[in-house]
Coordinates of C-alpha atoms in Angstrom, one line a residue:
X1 CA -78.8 149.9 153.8
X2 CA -76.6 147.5 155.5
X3 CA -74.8 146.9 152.7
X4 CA -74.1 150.5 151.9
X5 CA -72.6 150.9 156.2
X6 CA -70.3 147.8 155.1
X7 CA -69.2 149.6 152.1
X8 CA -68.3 152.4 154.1
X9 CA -66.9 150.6 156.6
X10 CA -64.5 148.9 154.0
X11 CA -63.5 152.4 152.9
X12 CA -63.0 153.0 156.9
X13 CA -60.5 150.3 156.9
X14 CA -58.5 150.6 153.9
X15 CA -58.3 154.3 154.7
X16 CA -56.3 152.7 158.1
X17 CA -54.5 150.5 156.0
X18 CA -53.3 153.1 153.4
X19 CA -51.7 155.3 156.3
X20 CA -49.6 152.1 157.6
X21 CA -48.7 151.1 154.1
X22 CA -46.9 155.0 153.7
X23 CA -45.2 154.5 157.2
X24 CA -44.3 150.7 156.3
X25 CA -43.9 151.2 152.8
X26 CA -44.4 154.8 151.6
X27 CA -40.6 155.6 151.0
X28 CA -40.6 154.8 147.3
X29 CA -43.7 156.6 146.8
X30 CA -42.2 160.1 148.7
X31 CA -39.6 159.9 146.7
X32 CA -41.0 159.9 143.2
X33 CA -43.2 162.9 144.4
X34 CA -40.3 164.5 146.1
X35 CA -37.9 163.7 143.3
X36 CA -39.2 162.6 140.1
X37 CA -42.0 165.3 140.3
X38 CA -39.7 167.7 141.9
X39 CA -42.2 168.9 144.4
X40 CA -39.6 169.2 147.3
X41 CA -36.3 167.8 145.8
X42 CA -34.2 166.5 148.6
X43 CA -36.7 167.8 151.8
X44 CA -36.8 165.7 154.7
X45 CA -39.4 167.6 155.9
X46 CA -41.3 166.8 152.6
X47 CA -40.4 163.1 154.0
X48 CA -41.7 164.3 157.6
X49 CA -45.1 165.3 156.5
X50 CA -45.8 162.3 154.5
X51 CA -45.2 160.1 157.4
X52 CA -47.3 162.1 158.9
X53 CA -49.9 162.4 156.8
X54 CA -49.8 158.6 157.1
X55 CA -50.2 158.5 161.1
X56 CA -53.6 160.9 160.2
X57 CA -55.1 158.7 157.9
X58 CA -54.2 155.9 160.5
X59 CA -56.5 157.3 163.6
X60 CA -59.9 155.5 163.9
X61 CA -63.1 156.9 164.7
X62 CA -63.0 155.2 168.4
X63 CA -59.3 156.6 169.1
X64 CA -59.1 156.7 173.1
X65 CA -62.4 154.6 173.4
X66 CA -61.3 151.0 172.4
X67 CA -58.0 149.5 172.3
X68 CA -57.0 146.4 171.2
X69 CA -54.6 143.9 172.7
X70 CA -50.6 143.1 171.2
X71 CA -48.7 140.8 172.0
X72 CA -47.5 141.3 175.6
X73 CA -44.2 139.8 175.6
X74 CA -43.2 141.2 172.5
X75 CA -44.7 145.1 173.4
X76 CA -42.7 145.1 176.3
X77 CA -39.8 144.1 174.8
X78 CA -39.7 146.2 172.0
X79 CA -40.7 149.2 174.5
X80 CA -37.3 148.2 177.0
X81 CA -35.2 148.1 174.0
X82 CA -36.5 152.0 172.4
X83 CA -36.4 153.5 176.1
X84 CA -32.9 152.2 176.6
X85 CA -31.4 153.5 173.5
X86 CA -32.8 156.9 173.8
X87 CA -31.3 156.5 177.9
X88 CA -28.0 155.5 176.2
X89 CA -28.1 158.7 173.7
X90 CA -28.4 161.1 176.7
X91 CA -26.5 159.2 179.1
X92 CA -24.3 156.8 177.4
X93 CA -23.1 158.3 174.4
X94 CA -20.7 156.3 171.8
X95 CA -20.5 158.6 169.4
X96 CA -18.5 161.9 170.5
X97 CA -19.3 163.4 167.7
X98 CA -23.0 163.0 167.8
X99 CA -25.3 166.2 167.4
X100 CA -28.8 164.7 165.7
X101 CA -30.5 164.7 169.1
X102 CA -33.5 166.1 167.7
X103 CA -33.6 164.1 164.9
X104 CA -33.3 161.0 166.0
X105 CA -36.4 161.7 169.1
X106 CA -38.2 163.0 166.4
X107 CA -37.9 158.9 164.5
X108 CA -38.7 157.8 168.3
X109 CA -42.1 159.4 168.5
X110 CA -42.6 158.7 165.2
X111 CA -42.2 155.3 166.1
X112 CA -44.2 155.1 169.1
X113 CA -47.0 156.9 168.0
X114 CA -47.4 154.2 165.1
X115 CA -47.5 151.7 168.2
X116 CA -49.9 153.7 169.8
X117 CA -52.2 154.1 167.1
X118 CA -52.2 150.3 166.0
X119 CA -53.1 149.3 169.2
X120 CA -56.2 151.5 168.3
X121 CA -56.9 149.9 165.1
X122 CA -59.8 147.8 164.8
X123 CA -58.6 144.0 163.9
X124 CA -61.1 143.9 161.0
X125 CA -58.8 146.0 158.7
X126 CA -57.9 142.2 158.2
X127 CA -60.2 141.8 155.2
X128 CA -59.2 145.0 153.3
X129 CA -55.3 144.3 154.1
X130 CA -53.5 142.3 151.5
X131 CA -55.4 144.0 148.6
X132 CA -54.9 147.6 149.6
X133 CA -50.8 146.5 149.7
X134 CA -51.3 144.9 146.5
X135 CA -52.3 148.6 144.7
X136 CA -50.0 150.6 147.0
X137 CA -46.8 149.0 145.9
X138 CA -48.4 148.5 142.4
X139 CA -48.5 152.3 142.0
X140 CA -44.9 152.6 143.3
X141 CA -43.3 150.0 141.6
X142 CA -45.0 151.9 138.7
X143 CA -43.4 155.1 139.5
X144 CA -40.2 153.7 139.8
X145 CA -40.7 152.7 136.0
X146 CA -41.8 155.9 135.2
X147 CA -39.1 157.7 137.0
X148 CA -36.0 155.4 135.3
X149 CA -37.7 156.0 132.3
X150 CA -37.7 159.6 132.2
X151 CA -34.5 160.2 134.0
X152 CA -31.5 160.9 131.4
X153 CA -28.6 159.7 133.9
X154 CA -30.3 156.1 134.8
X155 CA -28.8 153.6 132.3
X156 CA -29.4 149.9 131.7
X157 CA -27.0 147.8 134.1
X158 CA -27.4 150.4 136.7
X159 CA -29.3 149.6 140.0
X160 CA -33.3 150.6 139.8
X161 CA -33.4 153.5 142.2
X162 CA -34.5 157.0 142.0
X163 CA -31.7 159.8 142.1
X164 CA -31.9 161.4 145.6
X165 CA -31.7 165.6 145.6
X166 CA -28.5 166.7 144.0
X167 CA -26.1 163.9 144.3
X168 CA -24.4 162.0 141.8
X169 CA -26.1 159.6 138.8
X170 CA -27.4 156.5 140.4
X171 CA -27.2 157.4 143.6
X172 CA -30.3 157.0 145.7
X173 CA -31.7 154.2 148.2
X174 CA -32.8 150.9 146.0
X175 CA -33.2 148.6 149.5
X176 CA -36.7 151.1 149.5
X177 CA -37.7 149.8 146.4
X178 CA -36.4 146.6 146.8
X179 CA -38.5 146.3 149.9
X180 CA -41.4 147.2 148.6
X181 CA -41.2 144.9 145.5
X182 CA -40.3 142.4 148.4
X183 CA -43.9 143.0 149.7
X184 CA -46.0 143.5 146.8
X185 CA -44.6 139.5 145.3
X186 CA -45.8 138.1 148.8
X187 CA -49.0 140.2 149.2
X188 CA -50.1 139.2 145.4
X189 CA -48.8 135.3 145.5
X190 CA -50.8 134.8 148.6
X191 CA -53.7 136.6 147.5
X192 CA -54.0 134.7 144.3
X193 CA -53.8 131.9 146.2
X194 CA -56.9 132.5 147.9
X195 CA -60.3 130.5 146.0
X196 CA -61.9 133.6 147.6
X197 CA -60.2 135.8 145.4
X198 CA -62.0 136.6 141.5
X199 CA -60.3 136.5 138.0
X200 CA -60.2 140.4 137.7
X201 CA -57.9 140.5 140.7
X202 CA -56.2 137.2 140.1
X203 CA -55.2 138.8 136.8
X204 CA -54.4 142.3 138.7
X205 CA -51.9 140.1 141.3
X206 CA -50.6 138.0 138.7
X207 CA -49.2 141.1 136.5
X208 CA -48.3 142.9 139.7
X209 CA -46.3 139.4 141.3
X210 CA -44.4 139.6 137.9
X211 CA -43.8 143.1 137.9
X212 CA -42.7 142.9 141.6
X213 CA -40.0 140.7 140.9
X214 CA -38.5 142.1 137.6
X215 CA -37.9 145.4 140.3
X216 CA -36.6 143.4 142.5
X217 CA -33.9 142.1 140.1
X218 CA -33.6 145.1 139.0
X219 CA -32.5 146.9 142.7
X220 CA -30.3 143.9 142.5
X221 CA -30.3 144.1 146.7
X222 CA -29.4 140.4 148.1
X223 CA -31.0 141.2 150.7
X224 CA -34.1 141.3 149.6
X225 CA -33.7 138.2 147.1
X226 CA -32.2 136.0 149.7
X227 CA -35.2 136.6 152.1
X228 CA -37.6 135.8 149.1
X229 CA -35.5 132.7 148.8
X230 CA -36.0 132.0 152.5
X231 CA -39.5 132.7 152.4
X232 CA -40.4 130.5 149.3
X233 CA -38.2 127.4 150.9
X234 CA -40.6 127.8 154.2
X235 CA -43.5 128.0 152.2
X236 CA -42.5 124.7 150.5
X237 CA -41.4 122.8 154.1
X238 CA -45.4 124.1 155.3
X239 CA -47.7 123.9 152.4
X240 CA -45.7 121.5 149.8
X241 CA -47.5 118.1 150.9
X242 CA -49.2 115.0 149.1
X243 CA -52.7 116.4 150.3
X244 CA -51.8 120.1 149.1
X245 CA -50.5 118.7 145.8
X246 CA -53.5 116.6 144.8
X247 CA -55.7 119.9 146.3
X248 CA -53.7 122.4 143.8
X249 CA -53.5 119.9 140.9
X250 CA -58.0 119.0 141.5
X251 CA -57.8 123.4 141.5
X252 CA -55.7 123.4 138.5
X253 CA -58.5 121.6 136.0
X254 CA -61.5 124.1 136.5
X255 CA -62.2 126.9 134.0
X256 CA -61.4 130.0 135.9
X257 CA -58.0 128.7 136.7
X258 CA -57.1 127.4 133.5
X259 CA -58.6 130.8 131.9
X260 CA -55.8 132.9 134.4
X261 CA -53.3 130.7 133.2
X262 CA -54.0 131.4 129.6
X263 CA -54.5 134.3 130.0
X264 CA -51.3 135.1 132.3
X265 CA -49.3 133.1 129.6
X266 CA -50.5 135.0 126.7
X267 CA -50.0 138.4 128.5
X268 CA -46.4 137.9 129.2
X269 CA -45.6 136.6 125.7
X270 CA -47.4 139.9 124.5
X271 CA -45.6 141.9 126.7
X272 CA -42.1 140.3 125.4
X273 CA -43.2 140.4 122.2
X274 CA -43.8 144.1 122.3
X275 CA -40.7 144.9 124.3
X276 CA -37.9 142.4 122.9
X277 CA -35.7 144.3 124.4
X278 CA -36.7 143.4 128.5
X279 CA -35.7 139.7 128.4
X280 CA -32.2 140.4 127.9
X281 CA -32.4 143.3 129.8
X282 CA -33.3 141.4 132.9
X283 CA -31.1 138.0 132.3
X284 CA -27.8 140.4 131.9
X285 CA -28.9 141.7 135.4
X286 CA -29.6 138.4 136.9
X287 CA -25.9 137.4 135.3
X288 CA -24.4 140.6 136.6
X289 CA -26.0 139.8 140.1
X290 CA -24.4 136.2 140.0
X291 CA -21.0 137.3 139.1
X292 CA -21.2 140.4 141.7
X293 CA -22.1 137.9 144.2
X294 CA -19.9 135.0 143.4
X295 CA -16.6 137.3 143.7
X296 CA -17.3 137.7 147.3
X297 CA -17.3 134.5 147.7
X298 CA -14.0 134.2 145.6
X299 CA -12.7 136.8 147.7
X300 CA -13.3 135.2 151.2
X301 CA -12.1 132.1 150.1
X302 CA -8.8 134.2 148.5
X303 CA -9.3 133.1 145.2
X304 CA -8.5 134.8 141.9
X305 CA -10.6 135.2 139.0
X306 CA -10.8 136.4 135.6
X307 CA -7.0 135.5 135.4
X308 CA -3.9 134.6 137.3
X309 CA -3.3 138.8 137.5
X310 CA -6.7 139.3 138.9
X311 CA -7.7 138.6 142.0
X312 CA -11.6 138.6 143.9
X313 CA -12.4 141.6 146.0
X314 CA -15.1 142.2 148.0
X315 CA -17.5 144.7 147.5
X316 CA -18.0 147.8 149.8
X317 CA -21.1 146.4 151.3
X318 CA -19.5 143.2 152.3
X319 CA -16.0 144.2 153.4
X320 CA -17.6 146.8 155.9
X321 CA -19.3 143.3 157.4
X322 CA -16.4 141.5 157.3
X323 CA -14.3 144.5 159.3
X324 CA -17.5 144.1 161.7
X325 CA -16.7 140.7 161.8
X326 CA -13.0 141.4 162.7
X327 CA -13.9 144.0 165.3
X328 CA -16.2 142.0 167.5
X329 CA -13.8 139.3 167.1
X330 CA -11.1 141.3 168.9
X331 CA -13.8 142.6 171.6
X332 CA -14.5 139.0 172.5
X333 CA -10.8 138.2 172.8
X334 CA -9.7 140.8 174.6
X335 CA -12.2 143.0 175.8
X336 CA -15.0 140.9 176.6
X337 CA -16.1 142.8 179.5
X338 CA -17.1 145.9 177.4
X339 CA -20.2 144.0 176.4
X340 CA -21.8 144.6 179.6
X341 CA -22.8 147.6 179.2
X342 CA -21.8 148.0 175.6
X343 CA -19.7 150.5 174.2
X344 CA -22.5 153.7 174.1
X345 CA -25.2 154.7 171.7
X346 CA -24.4 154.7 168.4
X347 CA -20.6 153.7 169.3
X348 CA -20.1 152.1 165.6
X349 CA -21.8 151.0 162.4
X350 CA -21.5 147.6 161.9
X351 CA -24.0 146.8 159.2
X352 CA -25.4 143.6 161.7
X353 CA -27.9 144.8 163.5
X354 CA -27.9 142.5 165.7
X355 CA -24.4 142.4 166.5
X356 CA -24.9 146.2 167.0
X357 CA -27.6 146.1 169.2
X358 CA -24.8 143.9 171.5
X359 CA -21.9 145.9 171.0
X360 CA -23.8 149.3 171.5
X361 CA -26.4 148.7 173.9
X362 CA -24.9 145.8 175.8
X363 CA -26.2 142.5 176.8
X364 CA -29.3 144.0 177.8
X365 CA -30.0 145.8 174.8
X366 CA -28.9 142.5 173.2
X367 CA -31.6 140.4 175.1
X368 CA -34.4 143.2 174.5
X369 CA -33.8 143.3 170.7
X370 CA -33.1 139.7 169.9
X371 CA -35.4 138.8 172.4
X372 CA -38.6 140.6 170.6
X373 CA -36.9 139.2 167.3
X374 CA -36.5 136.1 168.4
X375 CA -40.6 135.5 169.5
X376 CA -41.2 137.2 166.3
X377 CA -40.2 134.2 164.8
X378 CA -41.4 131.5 167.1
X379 CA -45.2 132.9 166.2
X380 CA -44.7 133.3 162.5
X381 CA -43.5 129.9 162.0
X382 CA -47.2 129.3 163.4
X383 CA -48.7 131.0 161.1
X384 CA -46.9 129.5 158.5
X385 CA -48.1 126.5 159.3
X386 CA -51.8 127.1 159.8
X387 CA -52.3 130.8 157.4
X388 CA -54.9 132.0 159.9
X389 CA -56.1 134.6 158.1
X390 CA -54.5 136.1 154.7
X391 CA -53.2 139.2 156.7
X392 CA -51.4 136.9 159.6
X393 CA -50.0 135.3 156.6
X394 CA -48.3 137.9 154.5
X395 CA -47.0 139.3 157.8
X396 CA -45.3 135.9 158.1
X397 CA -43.7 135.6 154.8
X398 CA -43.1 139.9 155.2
X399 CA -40.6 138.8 158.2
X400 CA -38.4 136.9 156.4
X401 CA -37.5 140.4 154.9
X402 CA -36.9 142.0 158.3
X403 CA -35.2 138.5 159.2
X404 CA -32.5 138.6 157.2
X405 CA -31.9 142.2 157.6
X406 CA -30.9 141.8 160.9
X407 CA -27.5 140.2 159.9
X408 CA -26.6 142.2 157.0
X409 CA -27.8 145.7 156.6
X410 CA -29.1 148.4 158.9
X411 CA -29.2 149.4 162.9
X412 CA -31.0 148.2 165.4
X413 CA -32.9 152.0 166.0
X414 CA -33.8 152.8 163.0
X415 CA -37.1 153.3 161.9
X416 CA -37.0 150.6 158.8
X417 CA -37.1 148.3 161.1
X418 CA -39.3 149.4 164.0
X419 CA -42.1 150.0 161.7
X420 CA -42.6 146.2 160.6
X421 CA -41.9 145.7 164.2
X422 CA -44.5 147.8 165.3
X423 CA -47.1 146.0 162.8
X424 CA -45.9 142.2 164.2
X425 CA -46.0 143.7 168.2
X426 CA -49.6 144.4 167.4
X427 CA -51.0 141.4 164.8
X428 CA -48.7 138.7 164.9
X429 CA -49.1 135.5 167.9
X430 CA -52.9 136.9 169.2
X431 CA -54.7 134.9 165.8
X432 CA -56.9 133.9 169.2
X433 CA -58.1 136.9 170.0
X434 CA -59.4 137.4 166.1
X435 CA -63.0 137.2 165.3
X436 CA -64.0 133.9 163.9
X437 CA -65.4 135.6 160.5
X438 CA -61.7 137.2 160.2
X439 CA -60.1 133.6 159.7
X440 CA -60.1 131.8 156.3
X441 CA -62.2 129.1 156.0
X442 CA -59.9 125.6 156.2
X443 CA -59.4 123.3 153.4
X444 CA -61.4 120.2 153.6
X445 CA -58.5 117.3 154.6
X446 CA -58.8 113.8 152.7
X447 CA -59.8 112.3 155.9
X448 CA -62.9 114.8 156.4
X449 CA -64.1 113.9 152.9
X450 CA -66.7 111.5 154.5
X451 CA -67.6 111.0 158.0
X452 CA -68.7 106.7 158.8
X453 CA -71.8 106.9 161.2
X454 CA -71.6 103.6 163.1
X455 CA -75.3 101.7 162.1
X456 CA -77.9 102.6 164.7
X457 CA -80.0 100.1 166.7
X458 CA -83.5 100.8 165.4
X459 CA -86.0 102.7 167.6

């Protein structure tokens, strides 16, 4: 019987952890129903309802009757910044054109809501979290495949995305599923880490990890591969040691993970084998990324290439940072007092957010949004170091996503980034306050191999 209330009580909690996964998460899925499935092509109230289908499945049983504590500093933080840019819309308009009043309130109580609820949310969806993100972006990394596979205007070299509404071929939103291949490679490589976790899902993560990271090549976002960079380089500086070495290499020489390995090997040769075509599919995209990315840096430094009569430009994305650039530049020389206050809500689109959140919303707006950013950080660099608890972990590596964001793509209000904020107010820097059957169990150090009993006087 007890068994059969835990079962259910797992159910309970992935349930919770399927509803934050489609407000973290759940873009790429809403659009292959909404697009590739045409059942509301180009609705944003299709969106609307999804999201909110998502804050449903995310109310506990005990709603109103047991909250749950955040981090402090950062809640209030993150609460100052939101009230004072939906002040600034009202009163302190940059914008003159601006109309999407409604709208955008409608992405505020949207976002708060998700706070509200999370606070709710029992801290023992721990347990069921890394697996449940481990299937959700599975199944939309698979519908992206599906939907470039079916789609008659998507071509090989193109950016993986699916084709929003009516608009032209390619068009569409790949950061989504760039994102969420961002996620599902953390979420699988830390899971498969785990000697907790079997050969059935080490086999699931290890296709999935794979899988994750042909997408993200295939979005082609920097981004998104830069912050995987970042996170892999502070997963070396915090886990890479002489101890951890011998650990992994003693792990290495037991059947079940010699079998994965073999069995991971021979699955990818298959899967060459019986597509020839997706190796050079995906090194003409990793060479087109290279180039792509190496003009800009031709560009900036005024250099030609491909000839003396050619010479580097820089892509849309990156010349709309570098005007940015140019434009804070000149408010810092000569109109330095404007900064104060800012220049009004939604004044310009920089493509920094956290240059915007200074420009816009002032130095106060500036200290609220870096500042809950900022202690962000501090805790996951923690976490990093000690992986509390698998959850706690992939949240740490997850912000390196949201990290990097801030200084190249995005604003400061919008909802892609107050979600994951949302989820690191609530679980990240109170690993304290956890249960002590919620933590992973630490790896024995060489020094705790034996214990030397100094040689007792004799009764």
């Amino acid at each position: 019987m007890d068994r059969f209330i835990r079962f259910l009580q797992t159910l309970d909690y992935m349930r919770m952890v399927l509803g934050i996964c489609i407000l973290i998460d759940g873009s790429p899925l809403i659009f292959f129903f909404r697009e590739t499935l045409k059942l509301a092509p180009g609705s944003t109230t299709f969106t609307a309802a999804a999201l909110a289908g998502g804050l449903v499945l995310m109310v506990p049983f005990t709603l109103f009757r047991r909250l749950y504590r955040p981090n402090m500093s950062m809640f209030w933080m993150g609460i100052g910044f939101l009230f004072l840019s939906i002040f600034y819309m009202y009163v302190y308009l940059g914008d003159p054109g601006f109309k999407d009043y409604t709208k955008d309130m409608i992405y505020y109580a949207y976002i708060f809501i998700f706070l509200f609820l999370l606070i709710n949310i029992p801290n023992d969806i721990l347990r069921v979290f890394v697996p449940v993100v481990i299937l959700f972006t599975l199944v939309s990394n698979l519908g992206l495949i599906y939907s470039l596979m079916t789609n008659p205007t998507w071509a090989i070299g193109q950016r993986a995305t699916i084709t929003l509404g009516d608009n032209d071929e390619g068009s569409g939103n790949p950061h989504a599923f760039a994102r969420n291949a961002f996620m599902g490679a953390v979420a699988c490589a830390i899971w498969a880490l785990r000697p907790q976790t079997g050969i059935i899902f080490r086999l699931v993560c290890l296709f999935s990890g794979l899988l994750s990271v042909a997408i993200l090549v295939l979005t082609q976002t920097r981004s998104s591969v830069l912050a995987l960079l970042v996170a892999l380089v502070f997963f070396m500086i915090y886990n890479v040691r002489p101890t951890q070495i011998k650990m992994a290499v003693r792990g290495i020489f037991k059947p079940v993970p010699i079998i994965t390995i073999i069995l991971g090997i021979v699955g990818v040769i298959i899967f060459f084998q019986r597509f020839s075509d997706t190796y050079g599919i995906l090194y003409s995209y990793v060479l087109a990324f290279a180039e792509r990315n190496l003009e800009n840096i031709y560009a900036l430094l005024g250099l030609k290439v491909k000839g003396a009569a050619y010479k580097a430009t820089l892509d849309a994305s990156a010349a709309n940072r570098s005007v940015s650039a140019t434009f804070l530049t000149n408010v810092l020389v000569g109109h330095l007092y404007m900064l104060i206050l800012g220049f009004g809500y939604k004044f310009l689109y920089l493509d920094i957010p956290i240059l915007e959140s200074l420009t816009n919303t002032g130095l106060l707006g500036f200290v609220l949004f870096a500042g809950v950013n900022a202690k962000a950080f501090y805790h996951v660099q923690k976490i990093m170091r000690t992986n509390p608890n698998p959850m706690s972990t992939f949240l740490a590596y997850f912000y390196m996503l949201i990290l990097v964001t801030l200084f190249t793509n995005g604003r400061p209000n919008e909802i892609s980034f107050w979600f994951p904020l949302a989820l690191m107010i609530r679980f990240i820097g109170i690993e304290h306050l956890f249960p002590a059957y919620l933590s992973d169990p630490k790896p024995i150090k060489e020094t705790d191999e034996y214990v030397v009993i100094p040689n007792a006087q004799p009764a």
